[in-house]
Short mmCIF file of C-alpha atoms in Angstrom, two decimals:
data_model
loop_
_atom_site.label_atom_id
_atom_site.label_comp_id
_atom_site.label_asym_id
_atom_site.label_seq_id
_atom_site.Cartn_x
_atom_site.Cartn_y
_atom_site.Cartn_z
CA MET A 9 96.41 154.19 191.64
CA ASP A 10 100.07 152.97 192.35
CA SER A 11 102.16 154.79 189.95
CA ASN A 12 104.77 151.33 190.43
CA ALA A 13 102.12 149.07 188.41
CA ASN A 14 102.86 150.95 185.37
CA ASP A 15 106.24 150.78 185.59
CA PRO A 16 107.07 147.15 184.46
CA LEU A 17 110.76 147.25 185.83
CA LYS A 18 109.62 147.58 189.59
CA GLN A 19 106.99 144.82 188.97
CA LYS A 20 108.84 141.91 186.90
CA PHE A 21 111.13 139.69 187.35
CA ARG A 22 110.83 139.69 191.44
CA PRO A 23 108.04 136.39 191.90
CA ASP A 24 109.96 135.29 194.62
CA ILE A 25 110.84 138.15 196.55
CA ASP A 26 108.53 138.53 199.64
CA ALA A 27 106.25 141.38 200.11
CA GLN A 28 107.66 142.93 202.45
CA LEU A 29 111.23 142.67 200.88
CA GLN A 30 109.43 144.45 197.86
CA ARG A 31 107.82 147.50 199.78
CA GLU A 32 111.20 148.27 200.83
CA ILE A 33 112.20 148.00 197.30
CA ASP A 34 109.81 150.29 196.00
CA ASP A 35 110.11 153.12 199.31
CA ALA A 36 114.04 153.05 198.00
CA LEU A 37 112.85 153.65 194.39
CA GLY A 38 109.91 155.71 194.75
CA ASP A 39 108.69 157.14 191.39
CA LEU A 40 112.33 156.67 189.67
CA SER A 41 112.82 154.48 187.43
CA VAL A 42 116.37 152.24 187.21
CA GLU A 43 117.55 155.08 184.47
CA ASP A 44 116.41 157.65 186.83
CA LEU A 45 118.63 156.01 189.71
CA TYR A 46 121.78 156.20 187.29
CA GLU A 47 121.26 159.87 186.28
CA GLN A 48 121.14 160.98 190.56
CA ALA A 49 123.64 158.10 191.38
CA ASP A 50 127.58 159.25 192.38
CA HIS A 51 129.92 158.85 189.55
CA SER A 52 132.56 159.78 191.45
CA GLY A 53 135.51 157.29 190.26
CA ALA A 54 132.83 156.44 187.57
CA ALA A 55 134.61 154.41 184.36
CA PRO A 56 134.14 157.21 181.47
CA ALA A 57 130.80 157.63 179.69
CA ALA A 58 129.86 155.10 177.37
CA ALA A 59 130.25 155.65 173.65
CA GLU A 60 127.04 155.28 172.85
CA PRO A 61 123.48 156.50 174.21
CA GLY A 62 121.47 154.33 176.05
CA MET A 63 125.05 152.33 176.99
CA ARG A 64 126.83 151.81 180.32
CA ARG A 65 130.70 151.92 180.37
CA GLY A 66 132.19 149.33 183.10
CA LYS A 67 135.66 147.63 183.84
CA ILE A 68 135.36 143.97 184.65
CA ILE A 69 136.73 143.12 188.30
CA ALA A 70 136.52 139.73 188.84
CA VAL A 71 135.47 136.72 186.43
CA ASP A 72 134.12 133.41 187.78
CA LYS A 73 133.37 130.49 185.74
CA ASP A 74 129.97 131.55 184.28
CA GLN A 75 130.08 134.94 184.87
CA ALA A 76 132.08 138.49 184.98
CA PHE A 77 131.72 140.93 187.56
CA VAL A 78 131.68 144.38 186.58
CA ASP A 79 132.02 147.97 188.34
CA LEU A 80 129.81 150.88 186.38
CA GLY A 81 131.16 153.76 189.06
CA GLY A 82 130.47 154.57 192.14
CA LYS A 83 127.99 151.93 193.96
CA SER A 84 126.77 150.31 191.34
CA GLN A 85 127.80 146.78 190.04
CA GLY A 86 126.57 143.86 187.75
CA ILE A 87 126.89 140.29 186.66
CA ILE A 88 127.00 139.05 182.82
CA PRO A 89 126.74 135.51 181.61
CA LEU A 90 130.47 135.05 179.76
CA GLN A 91 128.72 133.00 177.52
CA GLN A 92 127.88 136.70 176.01
CA PHE A 93 131.41 137.34 175.47
CA GLU A 94 133.61 136.01 172.02
CA SER A 95 136.73 135.22 174.56
CA GLU A 96 137.00 135.25 177.96
CA PRO A 97 137.15 138.62 179.70
CA GLN A 98 140.04 139.93 181.19
CA VAL A 99 139.88 141.46 185.03
CA GLY A 100 140.35 145.40 184.51
CA GLN A 101 139.01 144.77 180.75
CA VAL A 102 136.90 148.33 179.97
CA MET A 103 134.29 148.19 177.71
CA ASP A 104 130.14 149.07 177.30
CA PHE A 105 127.54 147.17 178.56
CA VAL A 106 123.49 147.17 178.13
CA VAL A 107 121.26 147.39 180.93
CA ASP A 108 118.87 144.47 180.93
CA ARG A 109 117.02 144.64 184.69
CA TYR A 110 118.43 145.56 188.42
CA ASP A 111 118.10 142.14 190.78
CA ALA A 112 116.85 143.68 194.02
CA ARG A 113 117.84 140.46 195.74
CA GLU A 114 121.12 140.59 194.71
CA GLY A 115 121.72 144.36 194.49
CA LEU A 116 123.70 143.65 191.10
CA LEU A 117 122.09 144.81 188.09
CA LEU A 118 121.83 142.50 184.86
CA LEU A 119 124.17 143.18 181.92
CA ASN A 120 124.00 142.27 178.44
CA ILE A 121 126.58 143.21 175.41
CA LYS A 122 125.32 144.77 172.72
CA GLY A 123 124.61 142.11 169.75
CA ALA A 124 124.58 139.30 172.23
CA LYS A 125 122.07 136.01 172.65
CA ALA A 126 119.80 137.77 175.62
CA THR A 127 119.29 135.13 178.45
CA ASN A 128 116.10 136.66 179.93
CA VAL A 129 113.41 136.96 177.70
CA ASN A 130 110.02 137.74 177.93
CA TRP A 131 107.53 140.13 176.21
CA GLN A 132 108.56 143.42 178.43
CA THR A 133 112.09 142.89 178.00
CA LEU A 134 111.98 142.93 173.93
CA GLU A 135 113.97 145.03 171.87
CA ILE A 136 114.53 145.61 168.39
CA GLY A 137 117.89 144.57 167.47
CA GLN A 138 118.17 142.20 169.97
CA ILE A 139 119.56 138.26 170.08
CA VAL A 140 117.55 135.22 171.61
CA ASP A 141 117.72 131.38 171.13
CA ALA A 142 114.75 130.20 169.12
CA VAL A 143 114.02 126.47 169.06
CA VAL A 144 112.14 126.06 165.10
CA THR A 145 108.96 123.94 166.13
CA GLY A 146 107.33 124.04 162.30
CA HIS A 147 107.33 125.62 159.05
CA ASN A 148 105.27 126.65 156.52
CA LYS A 149 105.59 127.95 152.92
CA GLY A 150 106.06 131.76 154.31
CA GLY A 151 109.14 130.19 156.46
CA LEU A 152 109.98 129.15 160.15
CA GLU A 153 107.89 128.67 163.38
CA LEU A 154 109.91 129.38 166.31
CA GLU A 155 109.82 129.74 170.27
CA VAL A 156 111.27 131.73 172.15
CA LYS A 157 111.02 131.50 176.20
CA GLY A 158 107.36 130.15 175.31
CA MET A 159 106.73 133.26 172.96
CA ARG A 160 105.47 132.13 169.43
CA ALA A 161 107.65 133.67 166.56
CA PHE A 162 108.04 133.66 163.49
CA MET A 163 110.57 133.61 161.16
CA PRO A 164 109.88 134.26 156.84
CA ALA A 165 111.37 132.77 154.31
CA GLY A 166 113.78 135.20 153.31
CA GLN A 167 115.22 134.97 156.68
CA VAL A 168 116.44 132.17 157.33
CA GLU A 169 119.70 132.32 155.23
CA LEU A 170 121.83 134.09 152.84
CA PHE A 171 120.35 132.43 150.06
CA HIS A 172 117.06 130.95 148.69
CA VAL A 173 116.11 127.89 150.90
CA PRO A 174 113.32 125.78 149.32
CA GLU A 175 112.75 122.98 152.08
CA PHE A 176 112.34 124.02 155.38
CA ALA A 177 111.83 120.22 156.87
CA GLN A 178 115.22 120.18 157.46
CA TYR A 179 115.38 123.35 160.26
CA VAL A 180 112.69 121.69 162.69
CA GLY A 181 113.72 121.02 166.27
CA GLN A 182 117.30 122.97 165.71
CA ARG A 183 118.31 125.63 168.53
CA ILE A 184 119.61 128.98 166.39
CA SER A 185 120.31 132.49 167.17
CA ALA A 186 118.40 134.91 165.54
CA GLU A 187 117.72 138.21 166.16
CA VAL A 188 114.79 140.32 166.89
CA ALA A 189 113.40 142.45 163.73
CA GLN A 190 109.38 143.02 164.68
CA PHE A 191 107.10 142.47 167.79
CA ASP A 192 104.08 143.74 169.15
CA ARG A 193 103.57 143.25 172.67
CA GLU A 194 99.55 143.15 172.62
CA SER A 195 98.95 140.99 169.93
CA LYS A 196 102.09 139.00 170.57
CA ASN A 197 103.30 139.01 167.09
CA LEU A 198 107.49 138.60 167.46
CA ILE A 199 109.10 138.14 163.76
CA LEU A 200 112.91 136.78 163.87
CA SER A 201 115.34 137.40 161.45
CA ARG A 202 118.53 134.85 161.32
CA ARG A 203 119.71 136.74 157.75
CA ASN A 204 120.62 139.51 159.82
CA ILE A 205 123.01 137.65 161.97
CA LEU A 206 124.38 135.71 159.36
CA GLU A 207 125.20 139.21 157.24
CA ARG A 208 127.41 140.47 159.80
CA GLU A 209 129.07 137.33 160.67
CA LYS A 210 129.49 137.00 156.86
CA GLU A 211 131.08 140.76 156.79
CA SER A 212 133.06 140.14 159.77
CA ALA A 213 134.72 137.00 158.28
CA LYS A 214 135.33 138.72 155.00
CA LYS A 215 137.10 141.42 156.92
CA LYS A 216 139.12 139.23 158.82
CA LEU A 217 139.75 137.25 155.62
CA LEU A 218 140.44 140.23 153.25
CA GLU A 219 143.77 140.81 155.62
CA GLU A 220 144.96 137.71 155.19
CA LEU A 221 144.59 137.09 151.17
CA ALA A 222 147.08 138.08 148.61
CA GLU A 223 147.79 138.22 145.32
CA GLY A 224 149.46 135.09 144.09
CA GLN A 225 148.23 133.04 147.23
CA THR A 226 146.22 129.49 146.24
CA ARG A 227 142.67 128.97 147.98
CA ARG A 228 140.29 126.76 147.92
CA GLY A 229 136.73 127.55 147.44
CA THR A 230 132.98 126.78 146.56
CA VAL A 231 131.19 127.66 143.88
CA ARG A 232 128.41 129.90 144.41
CA SER A 233 127.09 130.89 140.84
CA VAL A 234 127.91 130.31 137.01
CA MET A 235 126.96 132.65 134.57
CA ASP A 236 128.22 132.96 130.53
CA TYR A 237 131.15 135.24 131.76
CA GLY A 238 132.27 132.99 134.47
CA ALA A 239 131.61 131.56 137.80
CA PHE A 240 131.81 133.84 141.31
CA VAL A 241 133.79 131.54 143.97
CA ASP A 242 133.11 131.89 147.44
CA LEU A 243 136.90 131.73 149.75
CA GLY A 244 134.97 131.28 152.73
CA GLY A 245 132.99 134.57 153.14
CA VAL A 246 134.97 136.61 150.20
CA ASP A 247 133.69 136.36 146.96
CA GLY A 248 136.11 136.41 143.59
CA LEU A 249 134.83 136.19 139.93
CA LEU A 250 136.44 133.41 137.90
CA HIS A 251 135.98 135.22 134.30
CA VAL A 252 135.96 132.06 131.84
CA SER A 253 139.04 132.99 129.91
CA GLU A 254 140.91 131.72 133.55
CA MET A 255 139.49 128.48 133.70
CA SER A 256 141.40 125.88 131.14
CA PHE A 257 144.64 126.24 129.73
CA ARG A 258 142.24 125.22 126.39
CA ARG A 259 139.33 127.30 125.04
CA VAL A 260 136.50 127.19 127.06
CA LYS A 261 132.79 128.35 125.30
CA ASP A 262 130.47 127.74 128.17
CA PRO A 263 131.45 127.88 132.14
CA ARG A 264 128.86 125.23 132.99
CA GLU A 265 131.74 123.02 130.55
CA VAL A 266 134.31 123.53 133.86
CA VAL A 267 132.57 124.54 136.77
CA LYS A 268 129.05 123.79 138.10
CA GLU A 269 127.86 125.44 141.20
CA GLY A 270 128.46 123.39 144.89
CA ASP A 271 132.28 122.20 143.60
CA ILE A 272 135.45 123.06 145.17
CA VAL A 273 138.00 124.19 143.31
CA GLU A 274 141.62 125.53 143.62
CA VAL A 275 142.20 128.85 142.47
CA LYS A 276 144.77 131.58 142.37
CA ILE A 277 144.11 134.93 143.38
CA THR A 278 145.46 137.09 140.60
CA LYS A 279 144.16 140.48 141.45
CA LEU A 280 142.85 142.00 144.27
CA ASP A 281 141.32 145.26 145.69
CA LYS A 282 140.86 145.62 149.75
CA GLU A 283 139.54 148.33 149.76
CA SER A 284 136.12 147.25 147.37
CA GLY A 285 136.63 143.59 148.40
CA LYS A 286 137.07 142.74 144.50
CA LEU A 287 138.55 139.33 143.83
CA SER A 288 139.95 137.86 140.33
CA LEU A 289 140.45 134.10 140.41
CA SER A 290 142.19 131.68 138.50
CA LEU A 291 141.89 128.28 138.03
CA LYS A 292 144.11 127.11 135.07
CA GLN A 293 146.84 129.36 136.66
CA ALA A 294 146.15 127.31 139.68
CA LYS A 295 148.05 124.09 138.05
CA ALA A 296 150.90 123.45 136.43
CA ASP A 297 151.47 125.24 132.82
CA PRO A 298 151.10 121.99 129.99
CA TRP A 299 153.17 123.98 128.01
CA SER A 300 156.32 124.13 130.51
CA SER A 301 156.81 120.27 128.98
CA VAL A 302 155.09 120.09 126.00
CA GLY A 303 158.76 119.75 124.50
CA ASP A 304 159.52 116.45 126.31
CA HIS A 305 156.23 115.07 124.94
CA TYR A 306 156.22 116.23 121.36
CA ALA A 307 159.51 116.02 118.95
CA VAL A 308 159.46 117.20 115.27
CA GLY A 309 158.61 114.21 113.46
CA SER A 310 156.57 112.12 116.04
CA THR A 311 152.99 111.23 115.22
CA LEU A 312 149.89 112.17 117.67
CA THR A 313 146.26 112.62 117.84
CA GLY A 314 144.45 115.37 118.43
CA ARG A 315 141.00 116.89 118.15
CA VAL A 316 139.64 119.74 115.78
CA THR A 317 138.41 122.55 117.96
CA ARG A 318 138.13 125.43 115.69
CA LEU A 319 137.90 125.86 111.81
CA GLU A 320 139.44 128.70 109.95
CA ALA A 321 140.09 129.77 106.40
CA PHE A 322 143.90 129.31 107.06
CA GLY A 323 143.28 126.35 108.69
CA ALA A 324 142.26 124.35 111.93
CA PHE A 325 142.89 124.48 115.26
CA ILE A 326 143.60 121.04 116.67
CA GLU A 327 143.84 120.03 120.96
CA VAL A 328 146.34 116.77 121.61
CA GLU A 329 145.74 117.72 125.41
CA GLU A 330 144.16 119.96 127.49
CA GLY A 331 145.63 123.37 127.34
CA ILE A 332 148.29 121.71 124.43
CA GLU A 333 146.33 123.61 121.11
CA GLY A 334 148.54 124.18 117.82
CA LEU A 335 147.44 124.77 114.04
CA LEU A 336 146.91 122.78 110.54
CA PRO A 337 147.60 124.99 107.88
CA ILE A 338 145.14 123.92 104.75
CA SER A 339 148.09 123.30 102.81
CA GLU A 340 148.71 120.75 105.55
CA MET A 341 145.31 118.98 105.19
CA SER A 342 145.50 116.92 102.10
CA TRP A 343 147.82 116.22 98.79
CA GLN A 344 145.49 117.53 96.98
CA ARG A 345 144.19 121.66 96.78
CA ILE A 346 140.99 122.70 98.71
CA LYS A 347 139.14 125.73 99.30
CA HIS A 348 138.23 125.63 102.63
CA PRO A 349 138.87 123.26 105.68
CA SER A 350 135.22 122.89 105.86
CA ASP A 351 135.11 120.57 102.77
CA MET A 352 137.16 117.79 104.50
CA LEU A 353 137.22 118.83 108.36
CA LYS A 354 134.50 119.26 111.13
CA GLU A 355 134.87 120.51 114.24
CA GLY A 356 135.49 117.17 116.99
CA ASP A 357 137.03 115.67 114.31
CA THR A 358 139.71 112.72 115.61
CA LEU A 359 143.01 113.15 113.27
CA LYS A 360 146.09 111.20 113.45
CA LEU A 361 148.93 113.67 112.47
CA VAL A 362 152.83 114.23 112.06
CA VAL A 363 154.29 117.11 114.32
CA LEU A 364 155.75 119.83 112.12
CA SER A 365 157.00 122.30 114.44
CA VAL A 366 157.02 122.43 117.99
CA ASP A 367 157.51 126.43 120.05
CA PRO A 368 157.09 126.30 123.77
CA ALA A 369 158.35 129.90 124.36
CA ASN A 370 155.38 131.49 122.09
CA ARG A 371 152.70 128.43 123.09
CA ARG A 372 152.63 127.14 119.22
CA MET A 373 152.65 123.75 117.24
CA SER A 374 151.87 122.97 113.98
CA PHE A 375 150.78 119.49 112.59
CA SER A 376 150.24 117.94 108.90
CA LEU A 377 147.67 115.79 107.68
CA LYS A 378 148.69 114.65 104.54
CA GLN A 379 152.07 113.69 106.01
CA ALA A 380 150.18 111.14 108.36
CA GLY A 381 149.48 109.20 105.48
CA ALA A 382 151.00 108.53 101.68
CA ASP A 383 153.14 110.43 99.40
CA PRO A 384 151.13 109.96 96.07
CA TRP A 385 154.26 112.00 94.81
CA ALA A 386 156.30 109.42 95.94
CA SER A 387 155.26 106.80 93.71
CA VAL A 388 153.62 109.05 90.48
CA ALA A 389 156.47 108.22 88.06
CA GLU A 390 155.02 104.41 88.18
CA ARG A 391 151.61 105.51 87.25
CA TYR A 392 152.44 108.26 84.54
CA ALA A 393 154.58 108.73 81.31
CA THR A 394 155.19 111.43 79.07
CA GLU A 395 152.52 111.26 76.25
CA MET A 396 150.16 109.06 78.22
CA ILE A 397 146.30 110.19 77.47
CA VAL A 398 144.56 110.70 81.05
CA THR A 399 141.45 111.64 81.91
CA GLY A 400 141.40 114.46 84.71
CA GLN A 401 138.88 117.10 86.53
CA VAL A 402 139.60 120.92 85.94
CA THR A 403 140.39 122.12 89.78
CA ARG A 404 140.98 125.68 89.40
CA VAL A 405 141.12 128.27 86.47
CA ALA A 406 143.51 130.58 85.95
CA ASP A 407 144.56 133.36 83.49
CA PHE A 408 147.66 131.51 82.57
CA GLY A 409 146.27 128.07 81.78
CA ALA A 410 143.98 125.56 84.18
CA PHE A 411 144.75 123.08 86.85
CA VAL A 412 143.36 119.23 86.10
CA GLN A 413 143.24 116.74 88.81
CA LEU A 414 144.73 113.46 88.04
CA GLU A 415 144.17 111.41 91.12
CA PRO A 416 143.49 112.76 94.71
CA GLY A 417 146.92 115.08 95.82
CA ILE A 418 148.30 114.93 92.11
CA GLU A 419 147.45 117.63 89.95
CA GLY A 420 149.16 119.17 86.80
CA LEU A 421 148.99 122.29 84.65
CA VAL A 422 147.60 123.07 81.35
CA HIS A 423 149.19 125.83 80.05
CA ILE A 424 146.92 128.23 77.92
CA SER A 425 148.99 127.67 74.98
CA GLU A 426 147.84 124.01 75.07
CA LEU A 427 144.38 124.25 75.72
CA SER A 428 143.20 124.35 72.22
CA THR A 429 144.33 124.62 68.50
CA GLN A 430 142.27 127.79 68.14
CA ARG A 431 143.86 130.70 69.35
CA VAL A 432 142.64 130.84 72.81
CA ARG A 433 141.79 134.45 74.51
CA ALA A 434 140.64 133.54 78.08
CA THR A 435 141.11 129.81 79.81
CA SER A 436 137.06 130.26 80.80
CA ASP A 437 136.16 130.05 77.43
CA VAL A 438 137.78 126.38 77.27
CA VAL A 439 137.43 124.75 79.96
CA LYS A 440 135.34 125.00 83.00
CA GLU A 441 135.64 124.01 87.22
CA ALA A 442 134.91 120.55 87.97
CA GLN A 443 134.53 119.98 84.07
CA GLU A 444 136.41 116.57 83.09
CA VAL A 445 138.96 116.64 80.51
CA ARG A 446 141.49 114.04 78.59
CA VAL A 447 144.88 115.58 78.48
CA SER A 448 148.42 113.80 77.21
CA ILE A 449 151.55 114.38 79.68
CA LEU A 450 154.02 116.61 78.49
CA GLU A 451 156.10 116.12 81.62
CA VAL A 452 156.71 114.79 84.71
CA ASP A 453 158.97 116.31 87.02
CA LYS A 454 158.79 114.36 90.44
CA ALA A 455 161.51 116.49 92.75
CA ASN A 456 159.32 120.02 92.21
CA ARG A 457 155.83 118.17 91.96
CA ARG A 458 155.13 119.08 88.98
CA ILE A 459 153.13 117.90 85.88
CA SER A 460 152.87 119.53 82.74
CA LEU A 461 149.46 118.90 80.68
CA SER A 462 147.83 119.56 77.06
CA ILE A 463 144.36 119.51 76.18
CA LYS A 464 145.43 120.51 72.52
CA ARG A 465 147.53 117.14 72.09
CA ALA A 466 145.10 114.82 73.59
CA ALA A 467 142.41 116.01 71.23
CA GLU A 468 145.23 115.54 67.92
CA SER A 469 146.40 112.25 68.95
CA PRO A 470 144.44 109.05 69.29
CA ALA A 471 144.57 107.24 72.72
CA VAL A 472 148.25 106.19 72.81
CA LEU A 473 148.10 104.75 75.92
CA GLN A 474 145.43 105.52 79.05
CA ALA A 475 146.38 105.97 82.66
CA ALA A 476 145.31 102.98 84.89
CA PRO A 477 143.43 103.91 88.72
CA SER A 478 146.41 105.42 90.86
CA SER A 479 146.61 102.39 92.96
CA ALA A 480 148.27 100.74 89.92
CA PRO A 481 150.66 101.33 87.46
CA PRO A 482 148.94 100.96 84.30
CA ALA A 483 147.53 98.22 82.42
CA ALA A 484 148.83 99.27 79.23
CA LYS A 485 152.01 99.50 80.18
CA LYS A 486 152.49 95.83 80.95
CA LYS A 487 150.69 95.14 77.29
CA ARG A 488 152.80 97.43 75.86
CA PRO A 489 156.80 97.21 77.63
CA GLU A 490 158.31 98.34 74.10
CA LEU A 491 156.72 101.25 74.07
CA ARG A 492 157.85 102.69 76.95
CA GLY A 493 161.30 102.17 75.43
CA GLY A 494 160.38 104.19 72.11
CA LEU A 495 159.05 106.55 74.28
CA GLU A 496 162.56 107.09 76.27
CA PHE A 497 164.14 106.32 72.98
CA ASP A 498 162.44 109.65 71.47
CA MET A 499 162.85 111.87 74.70
CA LYS A 500 167.16 111.21 74.25
CA LYS A 501 166.79 111.63 70.93
CA ASN A 502 165.02 115.12 71.98
CA LYS A 503 167.48 116.02 74.26
#
């Protein structure tokens, strides 16, 4: 049996060579393969040995419009298509090549660059890791059906992209580059991977991009995924973490309130570790700081509208614009005493407020809700007079007495000595919170916003004067104008 019949290198790729020339080539090679021929060749003056086994180092000696000519040392020369080079090769350039086959007609070796797309592919020349051109001919649930130089191939779903692909119809008819992942010549099975190529391209782009990136730069990126703690943004080959705290100048509970997958965002690089490739990004720092001009927009004493964002025991946080948040103290919520902000407010409420203070340097503002409305103490003397008998509600009980609300925003004190005609050991022995009581007005101090009251004097005396609703002066005062004069006379006499 002819030994050449078992040597694929001696029987393929030469259908156009006539029988006589074929015999001459066979006689010249004998039982040697192309690799054996290289070992016996004269390497005097040859280029240095290749860096990797199975590769040949050569020098480019000429370049035309379609291919480059390579001197491999001795009498060995080869050609390689220009399409395998990322950039046009230069005469004199030395590099490593992979021998594809020997072209007996031309007397040249056909070369490839490792990792480059093979131009002549069949079942005999396939190699794991070889890059080939493939056309997508169909698809199924498992992946893509392809054709490579007449050979049927398959690409599993997980090898199509770097990410999950829900629908494959978009790929049908496309020509794509793929890597030979697995093959079986006998059963004609060929498995390809595009993901491997994309991963190498991404890694190459990542390395190049990392050299260009620097802290403080502002870059445009695409939101790839959103988590509870933030989002990952692709800057073009390098992913960075955009933490939830860096998404907005305002408080953000859920990152999905700000960004979603696929969004194009401008971010600032706040931290960069080139060795690990880790990036920290900020969306808010890529924008102008709203606090830098807050003093121009909000003046002390001006009114504005804000939204309640958070309630605390000491007050409520109010957002007046994105990134500008201030405090509404509990003492400034109402003219009357309240125990907790939740007694009158809830998150999301919109309020009309008065600006109390502005401190851009410390990023603080404070507001007043009660001052945005009428002050009930401004006209308190028109509604309440000394010795007037009124009805109120106990709001707070203390060791020294009880506080009684006469109307919203107007509260007076019944000292423990004015609770009863009997000796009182504890205020709670006489009154309880929320209890309705009749009191006599002892004194109205508008300047200090105080009213002194007495329960025992109201009990000792019949109703001399009953207060009318807070919206208008008491009607009794109009019916008995002489009484006020008498009260004023008595007060002067007492002085």
